[in-house]
Coordinates of C-alpha atoms and ligand atoms in Angstrom, one line a residue:
M1160 CA 0.3 0.3 0.1
A1161 CA 1.0 3.2 -1.1
G1162 CA 0.5 5.4 2.1
V1163 CA 1.9 8.0 2.9
L1164 CA 1.9 7.0 7.0
S1165 CA 3.7 9.3 8.4
Q1166 CA 3.8 7.8 12.2
T1167 CA 3.0 4.2 13.3
G1168 CA 0.7 2.7 16.5
M1169 CA -1.9 3.9 17.5
A1170 CA -3.3 7.5 17.9
D1171 CA -6.6 9.0 19.5
I1172 CA -5.9 11.8 16.7
V1173 CA -5.1 11.2 13.5
L1174 CA -5.5 13.4 10.4
A1175 CA -6.0 12.3 6.8
T1176 CA -5.8 14.0 3.9
L1177 CA -5.6 12.3 0.1
N1178 CA -3.2 14.0 -1.9
A1179 CA -3.4 14.7 -5.5
R1180 CA -0.5 12.8 -5.5
F1181 CA 2.9 12.0 -3.5
I1182 CA 4.6 14.8 -4.2
H1183 CA 2.6 17.0 -2.6
A1184 CA 2.8 17.0 1.5
S1185 CA -0.3 18.7 2.8
F1186 CA 0.2 21.6 4.0
G1187 CA -2.6 21.7 6.3
L1188 CA -1.7 19.0 8.6
R1189 CA 1.0 19.7 9.4
Y1190 CA -0.6 22.9 10.4
L1191 CA -3.3 21.3 12.2
R1192 CA -0.9 18.7 13.9
A1193 CA 1.4 21.6 15.0
N1194 CA -0.6 23.8 16.6
L1195 CA -2.6 20.0 19.2
G1196 CA -0.5 21.2 21.6
E1197 CA -0.4 18.3 24.7
L1198 CA -2.7 16.2 22.2
M1199 CA -0.2 16.2 19.4
E1200 CA 1.8 13.2 21.1
R1201 CA -1.5 11.5 20.7
S1202 CA -2.5 12.2 17.5
V1203 CA -0.7 11.4 14.3
I1204 CA -0.6 12.3 10.4
A1205 CA -1.9 9.5 7.4
E1206 CA -1.0 10.7 4.1
F1207 CA -2.6 8.9 1.1
E1208 CA -3.1 9.5 -2.8
I1209 CA -6.9 10.1 -3.9
S1210 CA -5.4 6.5 -6.8
Q1211 CA -5.8 4.7 -3.2
R1212 CA -9.1 2.1 -3.3
P1213 CA -10.7 4.2 0.0
V1214 CA -10.8 0.7 1.4
D1215 CA -6.9 0.1 1.8
V1216 CA -7.1 3.7 3.2
A1217 CA -10.1 3.1 5.7
S1218 CA -8.3 -0.1 7.2
A1219 CA -4.8 1.6 7.0
L1220 CA -6.6 4.4 9.6
L1221 CA -8.1 1.9 11.7
D1222 CA -5.2 0.3 12.1
F1223 CA -4.8 2.9 14.5
E1224 CA -7.6 2.9 16.8
P1225 CA -8.5 6.2 16.9
K1226 CA -11.1 8.1 19.1
I1227 CA -11.2 10.7 16.3
I1228 CA -9.9 10.9 11.9
G1229 CA -9.6 14.6 10.5
L1230 CA -10.5 14.1 7.0
G1231 CA -9.0 17.5 4.3
V1232 CA -11.0 17.6 1.8
Y1233 CA -10.4 19.7 -1.1
I1234 CA -11.8 20.5 -4.8
W1235 CA -9.6 17.0 -5.7
N1236 CA -10.2 14.5 -3.6
V1237 CA -13.6 15.6 -2.3
A1238 CA -15.2 12.4 -4.4
Q1239 CA -12.3 9.8 -2.9
T1240 CA -13.1 11.4 0.7
T1241 CA -16.3 10.9 0.7
A1242 CA -15.9 7.3 -0.6
L1243 CA -13.7 7.4 2.0
A1244 CA -16.0 8.6 4.8
A1245 CA -18.6 5.7 4.1
V1246 CA -16.4 3.1 4.6
L1247 CA -15.3 4.9 7.3
K1248 CA -19.0 5.3 9.3
R1249 CA -19.8 1.4 8.6
L1250 CA -16.9 0.5 10.2
R1251 CA -16.6 2.6 12.5
P1252 CA -19.8 4.5 13.3
D1253 CA -18.5 5.4 17.3
I1254 CA -15.3 6.9 15.6
L1255 CA -15.8 11.2 15.3
L1256 CA -15.3 12.2 12.2
V1257 CA -14.0 15.8 11.7
I1258 CA -14.1 17.3 8.5
G1259 CA -11.8 20.4 6.9
G1260 CA -10.5 22.4 4.2
P1261 CA -11.9 25.0 1.1
E1262 CA -14.0 22.3 -0.3
V1263 CA -16.5 21.6 2.6
S1264 CA -15.5 25.4 4.1
Y1265 CA -19.2 26.5 1.9
E1266 CA -22.2 25.3 0.7
W1267 CA -21.4 22.5 2.8
E1268 CA -25.8 21.7 3.3
T1269 CA -25.8 19.9 0.3
Q1270 CA -22.9 17.8 0.8
P1271 CA -23.3 14.2 0.9
I1272 CA -20.0 14.1 3.0
F1273 CA -21.2 16.6 5.3
E1274 CA -24.7 14.5 6.1
M1275 CA -21.6 11.5 7.5
A1276 CA -19.2 13.6 9.6
D1277 CA -19.8 14.6 12.8
Y1278 CA -18.2 17.9 13.0
L1279 CA -17.3 20.5 10.5
I1280 CA -15.3 22.5 11.2
A1281 CA -15.3 26.0 8.3
G1282 CA -12.7 28.0 7.9
E1283 CA -8.8 28.1 8.8
A1284 CA -8.6 25.5 11.7
D1285 CA -5.6 25.6 13.2
L1286 CA -6.9 26.6 16.6
A1287 CA -10.2 25.0 16.1
F1288 CA -9.5 21.6 15.6
A1289 CA -7.2 21.9 18.7
D1290 CA -9.9 22.9 20.5
L1291 CA -12.5 20.3 19.4
C1292 CA -9.9 17.8 20.1
R1293 CA -10.2 19.0 22.9
G1294 CA -13.8 19.2 23.9
L1295 CA -14.1 15.7 22.4
L1296 CA -12.0 14.4 23.9
G1297 CA -12.7 15.1 27.9
G1298 CA -16.4 13.6 27.2
Q1299 CA -17.5 17.0 25.5
A1300 CA -20.9 16.6 23.5
L1301 CA -20.6 19.9 21.1
R1302 CA -23.6 20.9 20.3
D1303 CA -23.3 22.6 17.3
K1304 CA -22.2 19.9 14.1
V1305 CA -20.5 22.9 12.6
I1306 CA -17.8 25.3 13.7
Q1307 CA -17.0 28.2 11.7
A1308 CA -13.9 29.2 13.3
P1309 CA -12.6 32.7 12.2
P1310 CA -9.5 33.5 10.2
P1311 CA -7.2 33.0 13.7
D1312 CA -4.5 35.8 14.7
L1313 CA -0.8 34.3 12.7
A1314 CA 0.5 34.8 15.7
R1315 CA -0.7 32.8 18.3
V1316 CA -0.4 29.8 15.2
Q1317 CA 2.3 27.9 15.5
M1318 CA 4.7 27.3 12.5
P1319 CA 4.3 23.4 11.4
Y1320 CA 7.6 23.2 9.4
G1321 CA 9.4 20.7 11.8
L1322 CA 7.1 18.3 10.3
Y1323 CA 8.0 18.3 7.4
T1324 CA 10.3 15.5 7.2
D1325 CA 13.6 15.0 6.0
D1326 CA 12.3 12.2 3.3
D1327 CA 9.4 15.8 2.5
L1328 CA 12.2 17.5 2.7
A1329 CA 14.5 15.8 0.1
H1330 CA 11.5 14.8 -2.7
R1331 CA 8.4 16.8 -1.9
F1332 CA 7.0 20.0 -2.2
V1333 CA 7.9 21.1 0.7
Y1334 CA 5.0 24.9 0.9
V1335 CA 5.8 27.5 3.3
E1336 CA 3.9 31.3 4.4
A1337 CA 4.5 34.4 5.5
S1338 CA 1.1 35.8 5.4
R1339 CA -2.9 35.1 4.4
G1340 CA -5.4 36.4 2.8
C1341 CA -6.2 38.5 0.9
P1342 CA -7.6 42.6 0.3
Y1343 CA -8.6 42.3 -2.7
S1344 CA -11.6 40.9 -4.1
C1345 CA -11.8 39.0 -7.0
E1346 CA -14.8 36.9 -7.3
F1347 CA -13.8 33.4 -8.7
C1348 CA -11.1 33.4 -5.6
L1349 CA -12.1 32.2 -2.9
S1350 CA -9.1 34.3 -1.4
S1351 CA -11.7 37.5 -1.7
L1352 CA -14.2 36.8 0.9
D1353 CA -13.5 39.0 3.1
I1354 CA -10.4 37.1 4.5
P1355 CA -7.9 40.3 5.9
P1356 CA -4.1 40.1 5.0
R1357 CA -2.3 38.8 8.3
R1358 CA 1.2 38.2 8.9
F1359 CA 3.5 35.5 10.7
P1360 CA 6.1 37.3 12.6
L1361 CA 8.7 38.0 10.6
P1362 CA 11.7 36.5 13.2
E1363 CA 9.8 33.7 13.8
F1364 CA 9.4 32.8 10.8
L1365 CA 12.6 34.0 9.0
D1366 CA 14.7 31.2 11.5
Q1367 CA 12.2 28.5 10.6
M1368 CA 13.3 29.2 6.8
R1369 CA 17.0 29.2 8.0
V1370 CA 16.1 26.0 9.8
L1371 CA 14.6 24.8 6.9
M1372 CA 18.5 25.6 4.5
D1373 CA 20.1 24.1 7.0
R1374 CA 18.3 20.9 7.1
G1375 CA 19.0 21.1 3.4
L1376 CA 15.8 22.3 1.2
R1377 CA 16.0 23.6 -1.7
H1378 CA 13.1 24.7 -3.0
F1379 CA 10.8 27.2 -0.8
K1380 CA 7.6 27.8 -2.4
F1381 CA 5.6 30.3 -0.8
V1382 CA 1.9 29.6 -1.4
D1383 CA 1.6 33.5 0.2
R1384 CA -1.8 35.1 -1.9
T1385 CA 0.0 38.1 -2.9
F1386 CA 3.4 38.2 -1.9
N1387 CA 4.3 41.6 -2.7
L1388 CA 1.9 43.1 -0.9
D1389 CA 3.6 44.5 2.2
L1390 CA 6.6 46.1 0.4
A1391 CA 8.6 46.1 4.6
S1392 CA 8.3 42.6 3.9
S1393 CA 8.3 41.7 0.9
R1394 CA 12.0 43.3 0.8
A1395 CA 12.6 42.1 3.8
I1396 CA 12.5 38.2 2.8
L1397 CA 14.4 38.7 -0.4
E1398 CA 16.8 40.1 0.8
F1399 CA 17.5 36.5 3.6
F1400 CA 16.8 34.2 0.6
L1401 CA 19.8 36.5 -1.9
Q1402 CA 22.3 37.0 1.3
R1403 CA 21.9 32.8 0.9
H1404 CA 21.6 32.6 -2.5
Q1405 CA 23.6 28.6 -3.5
P1406 CA 23.2 27.3 -6.8
G1407 CA 20.1 24.8 -6.9
R1408 CA 18.3 26.8 -3.9
L1409 CA 14.7 28.5 -6.0
C1410 CA 12.1 30.4 -4.2
H1411 CA 8.7 30.9 -6.0
F1412 CA 6.1 33.8 -5.2
E1413 CA 3.0 34.9 -6.3
L1414 CA 2.7 38.3 -7.4
V1415 CA -0.1 41.0 -7.8
P1416 CA 1.2 41.6 -11.5
D1417 CA 1.1 45.6 -11.3
R1418 CA 2.5 46.5 -7.8
L1419 CA 6.7 45.9 -8.1
P1420 CA 7.6 49.3 -7.3
E1421 CA 11.4 49.8 -7.7
T1422 CA 11.8 49.2 -4.3
L1423 CA 11.7 45.1 -4.9
R1424 CA 12.2 45.7 -8.6
S1425 CA 16.3 46.4 -7.6
L1426 CA 15.7 43.0 -5.3
V1427 CA 14.6 41.0 -8.1
A1428 CA 17.2 41.4 -11.2
R1429 CA 19.9 40.6 -8.4
F1430 CA 18.4 37.2 -8.0
P1431 CA 20.6 34.3 -10.0
A1432 CA 19.5 32.5 -13.2
G1433 CA 17.2 29.0 -11.7
S1434 CA 16.9 30.4 -8.3
L1435 CA 13.3 32.7 -8.0
Q1436 CA 10.3 31.7 -9.7
L1437 CA 7.1 33.8 -10.0
E1438 CA 3.1 33.1 -10.5
I1439 CA 2.1 36.5 -11.8
G1440 CA -1.7 36.0 -12.3
V1441 CA -3.4 37.8 -14.9
Q1442 CA -6.6 36.1 -15.5
T1443 CA -8.1 38.6 -18.2
F1444 CA -7.0 41.7 -20.2
N1445 CA -10.5 42.2 -21.5
E1446 CA -10.9 45.4 -18.7
H1447 CA -15.3 44.6 -19.1
T1448 CA -14.8 41.6 -17.5
A1449 CA -12.5 43.0 -14.9
A1450 CA -14.4 44.9 -13.6
L1451 CA -18.0 42.9 -14.0
I1452 CA -15.8 39.5 -11.6
S1453 CA -14.3 43.2 -9.4
R1454 CA -10.8 42.3 -10.5
R1455 CA -8.7 46.3 -10.1
Q1456 CA -5.6 45.6 -12.2
N1457 CA -4.1 48.6 -14.0
Y1458 CA -3.0 46.7 -18.0
L1459 CA 0.1 49.5 -18.7
Q1460 CA 1.8 49.2 -14.7
L1461 CA 1.1 45.4 -15.8
E1462 CA 2.4 45.3 -19.0
D1463 CA 5.5 47.8 -17.5
N1464 CA 6.0 45.4 -14.9
F1465 CA 6.5 42.4 -17.5
R1466 CA 8.7 43.9 -19.5
F1467 CA 10.8 44.8 -16.8
L1468 CA 11.0 41.3 -15.7
R1469 CA 11.6 39.5 -19.0
R1470 CA 14.3 42.3 -19.8
Q1471 CA 16.1 43.4 -16.4
T1472 CA 16.0 39.8 -14.6
K1473 CA 16.0 36.4 -15.1
A1474 CA 12.8 35.2 -13.3
H1475 CA 11.0 32.5 -14.4
L1476 CA 7.8 33.8 -15.1
H1477 CA 4.4 32.5 -14.9
A1478 CA 1.8 33.7 -16.0
D1479 CA -2.1 32.7 -15.8
L1480 CA -4.8 33.0 -17.5
I1481 CA -8.8 32.2 -17.3
I1482 CA -11.4 30.6 -20.2
G1483 CA -14.6 31.4 -19.9
L1484 CA -15.2 33.9 -17.8
P1485 CA -18.5 36.6 -17.9
G1486 CA -18.8 39.1 -20.5
E1487 CA -15.6 37.4 -22.2
D1488 CA -15.7 35.6 -25.5
V1489 CA -12.9 33.2 -27.7
S1490 CA -11.7 36.5 -29.5
S1491 CA -11.6 38.6 -26.5
F1492 CA -9.3 35.7 -25.0
A1493 CA -7.3 35.3 -27.8
A1494 CA -7.0 39.0 -27.6
G1495 CA -5.5 39.0 -24.0
F1496 CA -3.9 35.6 -25.2
D1497 CA -2.0 37.5 -28.3
R1498 CA -1.4 40.7 -25.5
L1499 CA 0.1 38.0 -23.1
A1500 CA 3.0 36.7 -25.2
A1501 CA 3.9 39.1 -26.6
L1502 CA 5.1 40.1 -23.1
G1503 CA 7.0 36.8 -22.8
P1504 CA 6.2 34.4 -19.5
Q1505 CA 8.0 31.5 -20.3
E1506 CA 5.4 29.9 -18.9
I1507 CA 1.0 30.5 -19.6
Q1508 CA -0.9 28.7 -17.8
V1509 CA -3.9 28.4 -19.7
G1510 CA -7.1 27.3 -16.7
L1511 CA -10.9 27.1 -18.0
L1512 CA -12.7 29.0 -15.3
K1513 CA -14.4 27.0 -11.7
R1514 CA -17.5 27.2 -10.1
L1515 CA -16.1 27.4 -6.9
R1516 CA -17.2 26.8 -3.4
G1517 CA -18.9 29.8 -2.1
A1518 CA -17.2 32.1 -4.6
P1519 CA -18.8 35.5 -5.8
I1520 CA -18.6 34.4 -9.1
A1521 CA -22.5 32.4 -9.4
R1522 CA -23.6 35.6 -8.9
H1523 CA -23.8 35.9 -12.5
D1524 CA -24.7 32.7 -13.2
Q1525 CA -28.6 33.6 -14.3
Q1526 CA -27.2 37.1 -16.7
W1527 CA -24.2 35.4 -18.3
G1528 CA -24.7 31.7 -18.8
M1529 CA -22.9 29.9 -17.2
I1530 CA -23.3 26.4 -16.9
Y1531 CA -20.2 25.2 -15.4
N1532 CA -20.1 20.9 -14.5
P1533 CA -21.8 19.9 -11.4
L1534 CA -18.8 17.6 -10.5
P1535 CA -15.4 19.0 -9.5
P1536 CA -13.9 21.0 -10.3
Y1537 CA -16.5 21.8 -11.0
E1538 CA -15.7 23.6 -14.4
I1539 CA -17.3 25.7 -17.0
L1540 CA -19.2 24.5 -19.6
Q1541 CA -20.8 26.9 -21.5
T1542 CA -21.2 30.7 -21.1
K1543 CA -24.1 32.9 -23.3
L1544 CA -21.0 33.7 -25.4
I1545 CA -19.1 30.8 -25.6
S1546 CA -20.8 27.7 -26.6
F1547 CA -20.4 24.1 -25.4
A1548 CA -18.4 23.3 -28.8
Q1549 CA -16.0 26.4 -28.2
M1550 CA -15.3 25.0 -24.1
Q1551 CA -14.1 22.2 -25.2
Q1552 CA -12.5 23.2 -28.3
M1553 CA -10.8 25.9 -25.6
R1554 CA -9.6 22.9 -23.2
R1555 CA -8.0 21.0 -25.9
F1556 CA -6.4 24.4 -26.6
A1557 CA -4.9 24.1 -23.4
R1558 CA -3.9 21.1 -22.6
Y1559 CA -2.2 21.0 -25.7
W1560 CA -0.3 24.1 -24.8
D1561 CA 0.7 23.1 -21.6
L1562 CA 2.2 19.9 -23.5
V1563 CA 4.0 21.6 -26.6
G1564 CA 3.8 25.8 -25.0
N1565 CA 4.8 25.2 -21.5
S1566 CA 6.8 21.6 -21.1
G1567 CA 9.9 23.6 -21.8
N1568 CA 9.5 20.7 -24.7
F1569 CA 9.0 23.2 -27.2
V1570 CA 11.7 26.3 -26.8
E1571 CA 11.6 27.6 -29.8
T1572 CA 10.3 25.4 -31.8
T1573 CA 5.8 26.5 -30.5
P1574 CA 7.1 30.0 -31.8
M1575 CA 7.0 27.7 -35.6
L1576 CA 3.2 27.0 -34.9
W1577 CA 2.7 30.7 -35.0
R1578 CA 4.6 32.0 -38.1
D1579 CA 2.1 33.3 -39.7
S1580 CA -0.7 34.7 -38.1
A1581 CA -1.0 35.6 -34.1
P1582 CA 0.3 33.0 -31.5
F1583 CA -4.1 32.3 -30.7
K1584 CA -5.2 31.7 -33.7
G1585 CA -2.0 29.8 -35.2
F1586 CA -1.4 27.7 -31.9
L1587 CA -5.2 26.9 -32.4
A1588 CA -5.1 25.8 -35.6
F1589 CA -2.6 22.9 -34.6
S1590 CA -4.2 22.7 -31.5
D1591 CA -7.6 21.9 -33.7
W1592 CA -4.9 19.4 -36.3
L1593 CA -3.7 17.9 -33.6
Y1594 CA -7.1 16.8 -32.0
Q1595 CA -8.0 15.4 -35.5
Q1596 CA -4.9 13.2 -35.7
T1597 CA -4.8 11.8 -31.7
R1598 CA -8.1 12.3 -30.7
R1599 CA -7.0 12.5 -27.4
T1600 CA -5.4 14.8 -25.4
D1601 CA -3.4 13.1 -23.5
A1602 CA -0.6 9.4 -23.1
I1603 CA 0.5 11.1 -26.4
A1604 CA 4.4 10.2 -25.5
L1605 CA 7.3 13.1 -26.1
L1606 CA 8.7 11.2 -29.3
R1607 CA 5.2 10.8 -30.6
L1608 CA 4.1 15.1 -30.0
A1609 CA 7.1 15.8 -31.6
Q1610 CA 7.1 14.3 -34.5
L1611 CA 3.2 15.1 -35.0
V1612 CA 5.2 19.2 -34.2
W1613 CA 7.2 17.6 -37.8
T1614 CA 4.6 16.7 -39.6
Y1615 CA 2.2 20.1 -39.2
L1616 CA 5.6 22.0 -39.7
T1617 CA 7.0 21.0 -42.4
T1618 CA 3.3 19.9 -44.5
V1619 CA 0.9 21.6 -42.8
L1620 CA 2.5 25.1 -42.7
R1621 CA 5.0 24.1 -45.1
C1622 CA 8.2 25.3 -43.3
P1623 CA 11.7 24.3 -44.8
E1624 CA 13.0 20.9 -43.2
Q1625 CA 16.1 22.5 -43.5
E1626 CA 15.5 25.7 -41.5
A1627 CA 12.3 23.5 -38.7
A1628 CA 15.3 20.3 -38.4
P1629 CA 17.3 22.6 -36.2
I1630 CA 15.8 24.0 -34.5
M1631 CA 13.5 20.9 -33.6
L1632 CA 17.0 19.2 -32.7
R1633 CA 18.4 22.1 -30.2
D1634 CA 14.6 22.1 -28.2
Y1635 CA 14.9 17.7 -28.1
Q1636 CA 18.5 18.0 -26.5
R1637 CA 17.6 20.6 -23.9
G1638 CA 17.3 18.6 -21.1
G1639 CA 20.1 17.0 -22.0
R1640 CA 18.5 14.2 -24.5
R1641 CA 21.8 12.6 -26.4
E1642 CA 19.6 11.1 -28.9
C1643 CA 18.6 12.5 -32.3
P1644 CA 15.4 11.5 -33.4
E1645 CA 14.7 9.1 -36.6
F1646 CA 11.6 11.8 -38.4
L1647 CA 15.2 14.6 -38.3
R1648 CA 18.8 12.6 -39.4
P1649 CA 17.3 13.4 -42.7
H1650 CA 17.3 16.8 -42.4
V1651 CA 19.9 17.3 -40.0
P1652 CA 24.4 17.1 -40.4
R1653 CA 25.5 14.2 -38.3
N1654 CA 27.8 16.7 -35.9
H1655 CA 24.2 18.0 -34.9
A1656 CA 23.0 15.2 -33.1
R1657 CA 25.4 16.0 -29.5
P1658 CA 23.8 16.4 -26.9
L1659 CA 23.7 20.6 -26.0
Q1660 CA 24.8 21.9 -22.0
V1661 CA 21.1 23.5 -22.4
P1662 CA 20.0 23.5 -19.0
P1663 CA 16.1 21.4 -18.0
P1664 CA 13.3 23.4 -18.2
S1665 CA 11.8 24.6 -14.4
S1666 CA 12.2 22.1 -12.1
L1667 CA 9.3 23.4 -9.5
R1668 CA 6.2 23.0 -11.8
R1669 CA 3.8 25.2 -10.2
Q1670 CA -0.4 25.3 -9.9
S1671 CA -2.0 28.2 -10.0
R1672 CA -3.7 28.9 -6.4
H1673 CA -6.1 31.4 -6.9
Q1674 CA -8.5 29.2 -9.0
A1675 CA -8.3 25.8 -8.1
G1676 CA -9.7 25.9 -4.6
D1677 CA -5.8 25.3 -4.2
A1678 CA -5.5 22.5 -7.4
E1679 CA -3.1 20.0 -6.1
G1680 CA -1.6 22.5 -3.7
P1681 CA -2.1 23.3 0.0
S1682 CA -4.5 25.7 1.7
A1683 CA -3.2 25.4 5.4
G1684 CA -4.3 25.3 7.9
C1685 CA -7.8 23.6 7.2
L1686 CA -8.0 20.4 7.2
Ligands
SF4_531 S1 -7.2 36.1 -7.7 FE1 -5.3 36.9 -6.4 S2 -5.3 39.0 -6.4 FE2 -7.8 38.2 -6.5 S3 -8.5 38.2 -4.7 FE3 -7.5 35.9 -5.4 S4 -6.0 35.9 -4.2 FE4 -6.7 38.0 -4.5

């Protein structure tokens, strides 16, 4: 059984969740355990993956002989966790089941897992879970099934970094955060729900980062919603990491795109290549749409910041766009995509809008004909301006863009796909053609994908083979591959088939969290 059990033996409290993949270490569970106080030694963390059978997960949990099981429920695991809860309650109705997490913090009344749970903690449960366990283990039965946890004072919250094991530090994504909350009000995002920005005490936070460094952590993935909100704190953190830079050490931050004053620019510019990743949520360039969804964005400032970052820093930029927002049709999205592509971020994540539980964007459903999939991850199926067929086409576009545009395997080749047109139009034509050839959007091996790209370039776009072959070969060998693909061999000189000393694409792939209910990633302080 491939579960990630942090401890074995008996425990009164088991904190459990189903991660999307092994690589994601649950930040939320570690917060809850770190804040259990005197109960910590009576608790364990048990992590599993959504691919595991609920009955097997239940078996592993029951082996602890717990009195309380806390389950972290997220958009990516709600179906499997519901199945797990059903098995647990059938076998051991006496064990108290406590659920929490973003997926059940809003609109819980309609969810089957809520029916099966004994208690639900909505909101940031760092302190509330400990209080609940104290009461339950002390023999108190609470009258209310739902505990609405107020956002805790972060000075009172124990940081959880000591609960990352050496194995976690070596093999998994390790999440850190200096702040929580967001002052902005983008309606598609749960962070807009009146959650005030709060900060952990900076000296203590930096002490914890120092310990993680000493323990060998190389990649620091900050999950702060808007890292560049508090400039004094952002500066202190950037300076801290700059002073301790070592080859292979990488920091990842999320920025609001139109806020990069000189005081931050000068620091960002000093980070060496490969040491800084910036995730920049653009979401839409349509100003009418931005106003509809209450997203404030200064586009001139945004573009100026992008140009600075691309020309004067070595940061790896990852920008997000959303398809299907109210008031935006395909041509408006296309214009935004082209505008963003012109700014040259290394990655553009194209995501379909999701209707996260509790997100205020639901107020547009009727006026804009928003129809979402009722099943997680609740992606948009059609709008008044984008038909279902068009949305499916865009879904394929997004998927193929990830495989080709974002993968790092076609860095120089990708722009050739729009050699005769604008980026969106050119890539959409390729996307449609690729789907005609494969009728699938997954499980396409890299070599086959490369051959399909080659065929498209040379037969559909009629790109001269002598021009395309060296570019494709450079891309193919970028990650250290030594061989020359069979289909390129007739078109490149023999001595070109040697390996190139070009660094591989960025190793810390990320997920857009603003629109994914923490897509496969963390949610601090949540079960
Ligand atoms: S999308 Fe980003 S800026 Fe907007 S509310 Fe969410 S976290 Fe804040």
